Coordinates of C-alpha atoms in Angstrom, one line a residue:
Chain A
M207 CA 9.2 -4.1 69.2
K208 CA 9.5 -5.3 65.7
R209 CA 8.3 -8.8 66.6
A210 CA 5.3 -7.3 68.4
F211 CA 4.4 -5.2 65.3
I212 CA 4.6 -8.3 63.0
V213 CA 2.3 -10.3 65.4
F214 CA -0.1 -7.4 65.5
I215 CA -0.3 -7.2 61.7
M216 CA -0.8 -11.0 61.4
T217 CA -3.5 -10.9 63.9
V218 CA -5.3 -8.1 62.2
T219 CA -5.0 -9.8 58.9
I220 CA -6.3 -13.2 60.1
A221 CA -9.1 -11.6 62.1
G222 CA -9.9 -9.3 59.2
S223 CA -10.0 -12.2 56.8
V224 CA -12.5 -14.0 59.0
H225 CA -14.7 -11.0 59.9
A226 CA -14.2 -8.5 57.1
G227 CA -14.3 -10.9 54.1
I228 CA -10.8 -10.6 52.6
S229 CA -10.5 -12.6 49.4
Y230 CA -7.7 -13.2 46.9
T231 CA -8.6 -11.8 43.5
P232 CA -5.7 -11.9 41.0
S233 CA -6.4 -10.3 37.6
V234 CA -4.9 -9.6 34.2
K235 CA -5.6 -6.4 32.4
I236 CA -5.0 -5.7 28.7
Y237 CA -5.4 -2.2 27.4
S238 CA -4.4 0.0 24.6
T239 CA -3.9 3.7 25.0
I240 CA -3.3 6.8 22.9
A241 CA -0.3 8.6 24.2
L242 CA 0.2 12.4 24.0
C243 CA 3.8 12.9 24.8
R244 CA 4.8 16.4 25.8
N245 CA 8.4 17.4 25.5
L246 CA 9.2 19.2 28.7
T247 CA 12.3 20.9 27.4
L248 CA 10.5 22.4 24.4
E249 CA 14.0 22.8 23.1
H250 CA 14.6 20.7 20.0
E251 CA 11.1 19.7 19.0
P252 CA 9.2 21.6 16.5
L253 CA 6.0 20.4 18.1
A254 CA 5.3 20.6 21.8
C255 CA 3.5 17.3 21.8
R256 CA 3.8 14.0 20.0
T257 CA 1.1 11.4 19.5
S258 CA 1.7 7.7 19.8
F259 CA 0.0 4.5 20.6
A260 CA 0.7 2.0 23.4
M261 CA -0.3 -1.6 24.2
N262 CA -0.1 -2.7 27.8
V263 CA -0.5 -5.9 29.8
E264 CA -0.8 -5.7 33.5
A265 CA -0.8 -8.7 35.8
S266 CA -1.9 -8.5 39.5
P267 CA -0.9 -11.8 41.1
L268 CA -1.0 -10.3 44.5
S269 CA -4.4 -8.8 44.9
M270 CA -6.9 -8.8 47.7
T271 CA -10.5 -7.6 48.0
I272 CA -11.7 -6.5 51.3
A273 CA -15.4 -6.6 52.2
H274 CA -16.2 -7.1 48.5
R275 CA -15.5 -3.5 48.0
H276 CA -11.9 -2.4 48.4
T277 CA -9.2 -4.0 46.2
I278 CA -5.5 -3.5 46.8
S279 CA -3.2 -5.0 44.2
L280 CA 0.5 -5.3 43.5
T281 CA 0.9 -5.1 39.7
A282 CA 3.5 -6.0 37.2
R283 CA 3.3 -4.2 33.9
F284 CA 4.7 -4.6 30.5
S285 CA 4.0 -2.2 27.7
I286 CA 5.1 -1.3 24.2
L287 CA 5.0 2.3 23.1
A288 CA 5.0 2.7 19.4
D289 CA 6.9 5.3 17.4
S290 CA 5.0 8.5 17.2
V291 CA 3.5 10.1 14.2
K292 CA 6.1 11.8 11.9
Y293 CA 6.2 15.6 12.1
M294 CA 8.8 17.9 10.6
N295 CA 10.9 15.0 9.5
T296 CA 11.2 13.6 13.0
M297 CA 9.4 11.2 15.2
M298 CA 9.7 10.1 18.8
L299 CA 11.0 6.6 19.0
G300 CA 8.9 4.1 20.9
S301 CA 10.1 1.9 23.8
R302 CA 9.4 -1.3 25.7
R303 CA 8.7 -0.9 29.3
V304 CA 8.6 -3.1 32.4
G305 CA 7.3 -1.8 35.7
I306 CA 5.6 -2.5 39.0
G307 CA 2.9 -0.6 40.8
V308 CA 0.3 -0.5 43.5
E309 CA -3.3 -0.1 42.7
Y310 CA -6.3 0.7 44.9
E311 CA -9.9 0.2 43.6
V312 CA -13.2 0.8 45.3
R313 CA -16.3 -0.9 43.9
L314 CA -19.7 0.8 43.8
A315 CA -22.4 -1.6 42.7
M316 CA -21.4 -2.6 39.2
F317 CA -18.9 0.3 38.8
A318 CA -15.4 0.8 40.2
L319 CA -13.0 3.6 40.6
G320 CA -9.3 3.0 40.8
V321 CA -6.0 4.8 41.3
D322 CA -2.5 3.4 40.8
I323 CA 1.1 4.5 41.1
G324 CA 4.2 2.8 39.9
A325 CA 7.7 2.9 38.4
G326 CA 9.7 1.0 35.9
Y327 CA 12.4 1.0 33.3
A328 CA 12.2 1.3 29.5
V329 CA 14.5 0.6 26.5
V330 CA 14.2 2.8 23.5
N331 CA 13.6 1.1 20.2
R332 CA 16.6 0.7 17.9
Q333 CA 18.9 2.8 20.1
D334 CA 21.0 1.5 23.0
I335 CA 19.5 3.9 25.5
G336 CA 16.9 3.6 28.2
Y337 CA 15.2 5.5 30.9
A338 CA 13.5 5.1 34.3
Y339 CA 10.0 6.4 34.7
T340 CA 7.2 6.8 37.2
D341 CA 3.5 6.6 36.5
T342 CA 0.2 7.2 38.0
G343 CA -3.3 6.7 36.7
L344 CA -7.0 6.7 37.3
S345 CA -9.5 4.2 36.0
A346 CA -13.3 4.0 35.8
S347 CA -14.6 0.4 35.4
V348 CA -17.9 -1.3 34.7
F349 CA -18.3 -4.9 35.6
V350 CA -19.8 -7.0 32.9
D351 CA -19.8 -9.9 35.4
D352 CA -17.8 -11.0 38.4
A353 CA -14.8 -12.0 36.2
V354 CA -14.8 -9.4 33.5
A355 CA -14.6 -5.6 33.6
L356 CA -14.2 -2.9 31.1
S357 CA -12.5 0.3 32.1
L358 CA -11.6 3.8 30.8
D359 CA -8.0 4.5 31.9
V360 CA -6.2 7.8 32.1
G361 CA -2.5 7.6 33.0
F362 CA 0.4 9.9 33.4
I363 CA 4.0 8.8 32.8
Y364 CA 6.9 11.0 33.8
R365 CA 10.2 10.3 32.2
R366 CA 13.4 12.1 31.2
E367 CA 12.3 15.1 29.1
Y368 CA 8.7 13.8 28.5
L369 CA 5.4 13.8 30.3
E370 CA 3.0 11.3 28.7
T371 CA -0.7 11.4 29.0
H372 CA -2.3 8.1 28.2
I373 CA -6.0 7.6 27.5
G374 CA -7.4 4.2 26.7
I375 CA -9.8 1.3 27.2
A376 CA -9.0 -1.8 29.2
L377 CA -10.3 -5.3 29.5
K378 CA -9.8 -6.8 32.9
L379 CA -10.1 -10.4 33.7
M380 CA -10.4 -11.4 37.4
L381 CA -10.6 -14.6 39.4
P382 CA -14.0 -14.2 41.0
P383 CA -14.0 -14.1 44.9
S384 CA -16.1 -17.3 45.1
V385 CA -13.3 -19.4 43.5
V386 CA -10.6 -18.5 46.1
G387 CA -11.0 -17.2 49.6
R388 CA -14.2 -16.1 51.2
Chain B
M202 CA -25.4 -5.7 30.6
K203 CA -27.1 -3.1 28.4
R204 CA -25.7 -0.4 30.6
A205 CA -22.2 -1.8 30.3
W206 CA -22.3 -1.7 26.5
T207 CA -23.7 1.8 26.5
F208 CA -20.8 2.9 28.8
L209 CA -18.3 1.2 26.5
A210 CA -19.7 2.9 23.4
I211 CA -19.6 6.3 25.0
A212 CA -16.0 5.6 26.2
I213 CA -14.9 4.7 22.7
L214 CA -16.5 7.8 21.2
V215 CA -14.8 10.0 23.8
V216 CA -11.3 8.5 23.3
M217 CA -11.4 8.4 19.6
S218 CA -12.8 11.9 19.1
S219 CA -10.5 13.7 21.6
C220 CA -7.2 13.4 19.7
E221 CA -6.1 14.5 16.3
L222 CA -3.5 12.1 15.1
M223 CA -2.9 13.2 11.6
T224 CA -1.7 16.8 11.5
E225 CA -0.6 18.4 8.3
D226 CA 3.2 18.1 8.1
P227 CA 4.8 21.4 6.9
A228 CA 8.0 19.5 6.0
A229 CA 6.2 17.6 3.2
D230 CA 8.1 19.8 0.6
K231 CA 11.5 19.5 2.2
R232 CA 14.8 19.9 0.3
M233 CA 17.5 17.4 0.9
Y234 CA 21.0 18.8 1.0
L235 CA 24.0 16.6 0.7
M236 CA 27.5 17.8 1.0
T237 CA 30.3 15.3 0.4
V238 CA 34.1 15.7 0.7
A239 CA 36.5 13.0 -0.4
L240 CA 40.2 12.9 -1.3
D241 CA 42.3 10.2 -2.8
Y242 CA 45.6 11.9 -1.7
E243 CA 47.3 10.9 -4.9
D244 CA 49.7 13.8 -5.0
T245 CA 50.4 14.1 -1.3
S246 CA 52.8 12.8 1.3
M247 CA 50.2 10.5 2.7
N248 CA 49.1 7.1 1.6
A249 CA 46.5 7.1 -1.2
L250 CA 42.8 6.3 -0.4
H251 CA 41.0 5.3 -3.6
G252 CA 38.1 4.0 -1.6
A253 CA 37.2 7.5 -0.4
V254 CA 36.3 8.9 -3.8
N255 CA 34.4 5.7 -4.6
D256 CA 32.4 6.2 -1.4
Q257 CA 31.7 9.8 -2.5
D258 CA 30.4 8.7 -5.9
A259 CA 28.2 6.0 -4.4
M260 CA 26.8 8.3 -1.8
E261 CA 25.9 10.9 -4.3
R262 CA 24.2 8.4 -6.6
Q263 CA 22.3 6.8 -3.8
I264 CA 21.0 10.0 -2.2
E265 CA 20.0 11.3 -5.6
F266 CA 18.2 8.1 -6.3
L267 CA 16.4 8.1 -3.0
C268 CA 15.4 11.8 -3.5
T269 CA 14.0 10.9 -7.0
E270 CA 12.1 8.0 -5.6
E271 CA 10.6 10.1 -2.8
G272 CA 10.0 13.0 -5.1
C273 CA 11.7 15.7 -3.1
D274 CA 14.0 18.5 -4.1
Y275 CA 17.7 18.1 -3.6
T276 CA 21.0 19.9 -3.7
I277 CA 24.2 17.8 -3.8
I278 CA 27.6 19.6 -3.4
S279 CA 30.8 17.6 -3.7
F280 CA 34.3 18.6 -3.0
S281 CA 36.9 16.1 -4.2
A282 CA 40.5 15.6 -4.9
R283 CA 41.2 13.0 -7.6
G284 CA 44.6 12.4 -9.0
G285 CA 45.9 15.8 -7.9
R286 CA 42.9 17.6 -9.3
Y287 CA 40.7 19.5 -6.8
S288 CA 37.2 20.3 -7.8
R289 CA 33.7 21.3 -6.7
H290 CA 30.6 19.8 -8.2
E291 CA 27.0 20.8 -7.7
V292 CA 23.7 19.2 -8.7
V293 CA 20.4 21.0 -8.0
Y294 CA 17.0 19.6 -8.7
S295 CA 13.6 21.3 -8.3
R296 CA 10.3 19.5 -8.7
R297 CA 8.5 22.7 -9.5
S298 CA 10.5 23.4 -12.6
G299 CA 11.4 19.8 -13.3
E300 CA 15.0 21.0 -14.0
R301 CA 18.2 19.3 -13.0
I302 CA 21.2 21.6 -13.1
E303 CA 24.8 20.4 -12.8
Y304 CA 27.8 22.6 -12.4
H305 CA 31.5 21.7 -12.1
E306 CA 34.6 23.8 -11.4
D307 CA 38.2 23.2 -10.6
I308 CA 39.5 24.8 -7.4
P309 CA 42.9 25.6 -6.2
R310 CA 44.2 22.8 -3.9
T311 CA 45.2 25.3 -1.2
A312 CA 41.6 26.7 -1.2
M313 CA 39.9 23.4 -0.3
K314 CA 39.4 24.1 3.4
D315 CA 38.3 27.7 2.9
M316 CA 35.8 26.8 0.2
I317 CA 34.3 23.9 2.3
L318 CA 33.8 26.2 5.3
A319 CA 32.5 29.0 3.1
E320 CA 30.1 26.6 1.5
L321 CA 28.7 25.6 4.9
T322 CA 28.3 29.2 5.8
S323 CA 26.5 29.9 2.5
L324 CA 24.2 26.9 2.9
S325 CA 23.1 28.1 6.3
A326 CA 21.4 31.1 4.6
D327 CA 19.4 28.8 2.3
I328 CA 18.5 25.9 4.5
T329 CA 15.3 26.1 6.4
C330 CA 14.0 24.0 9.4
K331 CA 11.9 22.0 7.0
D332 CA 15.0 20.7 5.2
I333 CA 17.6 18.0 6.0
F334 CA 21.3 18.5 5.7
M335 CA 23.7 15.6 5.3
F336 CA 27.5 15.9 5.4
H337 CA 29.7 13.0 4.4
Y338 CA 33.4 12.9 4.6
A339 CA 35.7 10.1 3.3
G340 CA 39.4 10.6 3.8
H341 CA 42.2 10.7 6.3
G342 CA 41.6 11.8 9.9
A343 CA 44.3 13.3 12.0
D344 CA 45.9 11.4 14.8
S345 CA 46.6 13.9 17.6
S346 CA 46.0 12.4 21.0
G347 CA 48.6 14.5 22.9
D348 CA 47.4 16.9 25.5
D349 CA 48.6 20.0 23.7
D350 CA 47.1 19.2 20.3
R351 CA 44.0 17.2 21.3
H352 CA 41.9 19.6 19.4
L353 CA 43.4 18.3 16.2
N354 CA 42.4 14.7 16.9
G355 CA 40.0 13.4 14.2
A356 CA 40.5 16.6 12.1
L357 CA 39.5 16.2 8.4
V358 CA 42.6 16.2 6.3
V359 CA 41.6 18.2 3.1
G360 CA 45.0 18.8 1.7
D361 CA 48.7 17.8 2.0
I362 CA 50.4 17.5 5.3
V363 CA 54.0 18.5 5.8
F364 CA 55.9 16.2 8.2
P365 CA 59.0 18.1 9.2
E366 CA 62.3 16.4 10.0
I367 CA 62.4 18.2 13.3
G368 CA 59.3 18.8 15.4
S369 CA 55.8 17.6 15.1
W370 CA 53.5 18.2 12.1
Q371 CA 50.9 19.7 14.5
K372 CA 53.1 22.7 15.0
E373 CA 53.6 23.4 11.3
E374 CA 51.8 26.5 10.3
A375 CA 51.3 25.3 6.7
N376 CA 49.3 22.3 7.8
Q377 CA 46.6 24.4 9.4
S378 CA 45.2 25.1 6.0
S379 CA 44.9 21.4 5.3
L380 CA 43.0 20.5 8.4
I381 CA 39.3 21.1 9.3
T382 CA 39.1 20.5 13.0
I383 CA 36.0 18.9 14.6
A384 CA 35.4 22.2 16.4
E385 CA 35.6 24.2 13.2
L386 CA 33.2 21.9 11.5
K387 CA 30.7 22.0 14.3
M388 CA 30.9 25.7 14.5
R389 CA 29.9 26.0 10.8
L390 CA 27.2 23.4 11.2
A391 CA 25.7 25.2 14.2
Y392 CA 24.4 27.9 11.8
I393 CA 22.4 25.5 9.8
D394 CA 18.8 25.6 11.0
A395 CA 17.8 22.1 10.1
P396 CA 18.4 18.6 11.3
R397 CA 22.0 17.7 10.4
V398 CA 23.4 14.2 9.7
V399 CA 27.1 14.1 9.9
M400 CA 28.9 11.0 8.6
L401 CA 32.7 10.8 9.0
D402 CA 34.5 7.8 7.4
S403 CA 38.0 8.6 8.7
C404 CA 40.4 7.6 11.3
Y405 CA 39.8 8.9 14.9
S406 CA 36.5 10.3 13.8
G407 CA 34.9 9.3 17.1
S408 CA 36.2 12.7 18.2
L409 CA 33.1 14.1 16.6
I410 CA 30.8 12.5 19.1
G411 CA 32.5 12.1 22.5
Q412 CA 30.2 10.2 24.8
S413 CA 28.6 7.8 22.4
V414 CA 27.2 4.4 21.6
G415 CA 29.5 2.1 19.8
I416 CA 28.5 -0.9 17.7
D417 CA 31.3 -3.0 19.2
R418 CA 30.4 -2.4 22.8
V419 CA 30.5 -5.8 24.5
G420 CA 31.8 -6.6 27.9
D421 CA 30.7 -5.2 31.2
I422 CA 26.9 -5.6 31.1
L423 CA 26.3 -3.7 34.4
S424 CA 28.1 -0.7 33.2
S425 CA 26.3 -0.9 29.9
I426 CA 23.0 -0.9 31.7
R427 CA 24.1 1.9 33.9
S428 CA 25.3 4.0 31.0
M429 CA 21.9 3.5 29.3
M430 CA 20.4 5.5 32.1
Y431 CA 22.4 8.6 31.2
R432 CA 22.9 8.4 27.4
G433 CA 20.4 10.2 25.2
S434 CA 19.6 12.9 27.7
G435 CA 20.0 16.6 27.3
G436 CA 18.9 16.6 23.7
N437 CA 20.9 16.1 20.6
G438 CA 20.7 19.6 19.2
R439 CA 19.2 18.1 16.0
Y440 CA 22.6 16.5 15.3
Y441 CA 22.6 12.9 14.1
L442 CA 26.2 11.9 14.2
F443 CA 27.9 8.9 12.7
S444 CA 31.6 8.1 12.9
A445 CA 33.5 5.2 11.4
C446 CA 35.4 4.4 14.6
R447 CA 36.2 5.6 18.1
D448 CA 38.5 8.6 18.7
D449 CA 41.4 6.2 19.3
E450 CA 40.8 3.9 16.4
V451 CA 41.7 3.7 12.7
S452 CA 39.1 3.1 10.0
Y453 CA 39.8 0.9 7.0
E454 CA 38.9 0.3 3.4
D455 CA 39.1 -2.8 1.3
S456 CA 38.1 -4.3 -2.1
D457 CA 35.7 -7.0 -0.8
R458 CA 32.8 -5.5 -2.7
G459 CA 34.7 -5.3 -6.0
Q460 CA 35.5 -1.6 -6.0
R461 CA 37.5 -0.2 -3.1
H462 CA 35.3 1.2 -0.3
G463 CA 35.6 2.3 3.3
F464 CA 34.1 -0.3 5.6
F465 CA 31.9 2.3 7.3
S466 CA 30.8 4.0 4.1
A467 CA 30.0 0.7 2.5
A468 CA 27.9 -0.4 5.5
L469 CA 26.1 2.9 5.5
L470 CA 25.4 2.7 1.8
E471 CA 24.0 -0.8 2.2
A472 CA 21.8 0.4 5.0
L473 CA 20.6 3.1 2.7
G474 CA 19.8 0.5 0.1
Y475 CA 22.8 0.7 -2.2
R476 CA 23.5 -2.5 -4.0
F477 CA 26.9 -4.2 -4.3
Y478 CA 26.7 -7.0 -6.9
D479 CA 29.4 -9.4 -8.1
D480 CA 32.3 -8.5 -10.4
G481 CA 32.5 -5.0 -8.9
I482 CA 29.1 -3.9 -10.3
E483 CA 27.2 -1.6 -7.9
G484 CA 24.4 0.9 -8.1
P485 CA 21.6 2.6 -6.3
G486 CA 18.8 0.6 -4.9
L487 CA 15.9 0.7 -2.4
P488 CA 16.2 -0.6 1.2
D489 CA 13.8 -3.2 2.5
D490 CA 12.2 -0.7 4.8
P491 CA 10.4 2.2 3.0
T492 CA 11.0 4.6 5.8
I493 CA 14.7 5.4 6.2
T494 CA 15.6 6.9 9.5
T495 CA 18.9 7.5 11.3
S496 CA 18.1 4.9 14.0
M497 CA 17.4 2.4 11.2
L498 CA 20.7 3.1 9.7
Y499 CA 22.5 2.5 13.0
E500 CA 20.5 -0.6 13.7
R501 CA 21.3 -2.0 10.2
M502 CA 25.0 -1.3 10.6
R503 CA 25.0 -2.8 14.1
D504 CA 23.2 -6.0 13.2
E505 CA 24.5 -6.7 9.7
G506 CA 28.1 -5.4 9.7
L507 CA 31.2 -7.3 10.6
W508 CA 33.1 -5.0 12.8
E509 CA 36.4 -6.7 13.7
Y510 CA 38.8 -3.8 13.4
Q511 CA 36.8 -0.7 14.1
S512 CA 33.8 0.4 16.2
P513 CA 31.4 2.8 14.5
Q514 CA 29.7 5.3 16.8
M515 CA 26.6 7.4 16.9
N516 CA 24.9 9.7 19.3
P517 CA 21.7 8.1 20.4
Y518 CA 18.6 10.0 21.1
H519 CA 14.9 9.2 21.4
V520 CA 13.8 11.5 18.6
D521 CA 14.5 9.9 15.3
L522 CA 15.2 11.7 12.0
V523 CA 13.2 10.4 9.1
L524 CA 15.4 10.9 6.0
F525 CA 13.2 9.3 3.4
T526 CA 9.6 8.0 3.2
L527 CA 9.4 6.0 0.0

């Protein structure tokens, strides 16, 4: 049964690549976001929300575009969240994050809409503590050309005691479909 | 192409105008409170600790210097025992009046514990959530690791201890007035409605923290990674705790810096910017980083200290306390 299923998937993939135009489109995305970090406990923070800044790099080495419209990617992410703005003598410490995710994007003429979901682990700056997190996001992109896109990203990161809302602008560099695949 | 640039311009406007990063900070006019306790045990049955009173002097000078540099109000209250003389010293400074008032009084040696606890209670009425409270203790810590008397482990020894010929010192009624247990200390600190930094330079002071991060934690990497998942959760109750060693360790002092100082207090002072020069000359100074936070102090002590004999601890949390912005 298992072997039959694998053969079926391979057949569909190969047939699909011939008839449906599947191409390999790896990409790298660099973006900065403003993070609004809401303390879910509302216990020890004088302010319900802290503001911070993040720099992110996302690589999608496993990415395929189907029929020049639908893109599915497996992404690896690295980001640095800065310390937040000081308020009431305290600030939220930043962290360094590593994660993986899955992204789906649909292209509409020169625009594209995407949704992604992922998870990762982070280490807090200057303290020997860390946390796991999950994230999800939406992106609206405009293609400058086949290899370059600019996008507006909105993301949500859920971690221990915090829900972060990230809003930012991204630059995405892709390998055009004509270089690899069909 | 023109459409793409238009989209980008609109996106930047939306992102940059939707968030207010710089909010007015109501804690801009904070008052720094420092309470220090140090004893040299000269007239007691215990071994003398001359480094403890040196640590107290240095801590007072450094905090007062940093407060002056930052331009904030401060109150420094010191309880000390030097050469058999017990005293209370207070320094209050207010920017509004520009006045610096000092007050000194001798206190009965048997009243040291009660006066320290009463002072903490009194301060809780004055301190607001905009202020910062620091407590520093340099002296002996009680060794009481037995099941019956575990609550005395790490207790601050603020007087003389009677060691009976028969029985244990823990059971001696007279000794209770010389010991401030960790629980008693925490109970009084709980009434202070401000972030509290507690620094204990004494033996077995790790009892203050319990589950903690140690500077000397080397070894099982997997368990370290696993413990990183669970530490720093549940909040820290606005306590920023530093202890000189674990709850089963002794803390030390030496004369490597000229004058005698506790290892932990000296490292803490250096992290705060205090300067130890040659020939025993020392004095207040500025740290390299103009923003002094509790995580920065921990990081400095971890990276720059030589911790062969003791393992300082702190309670890590992802909210950092900014002590000074210079």
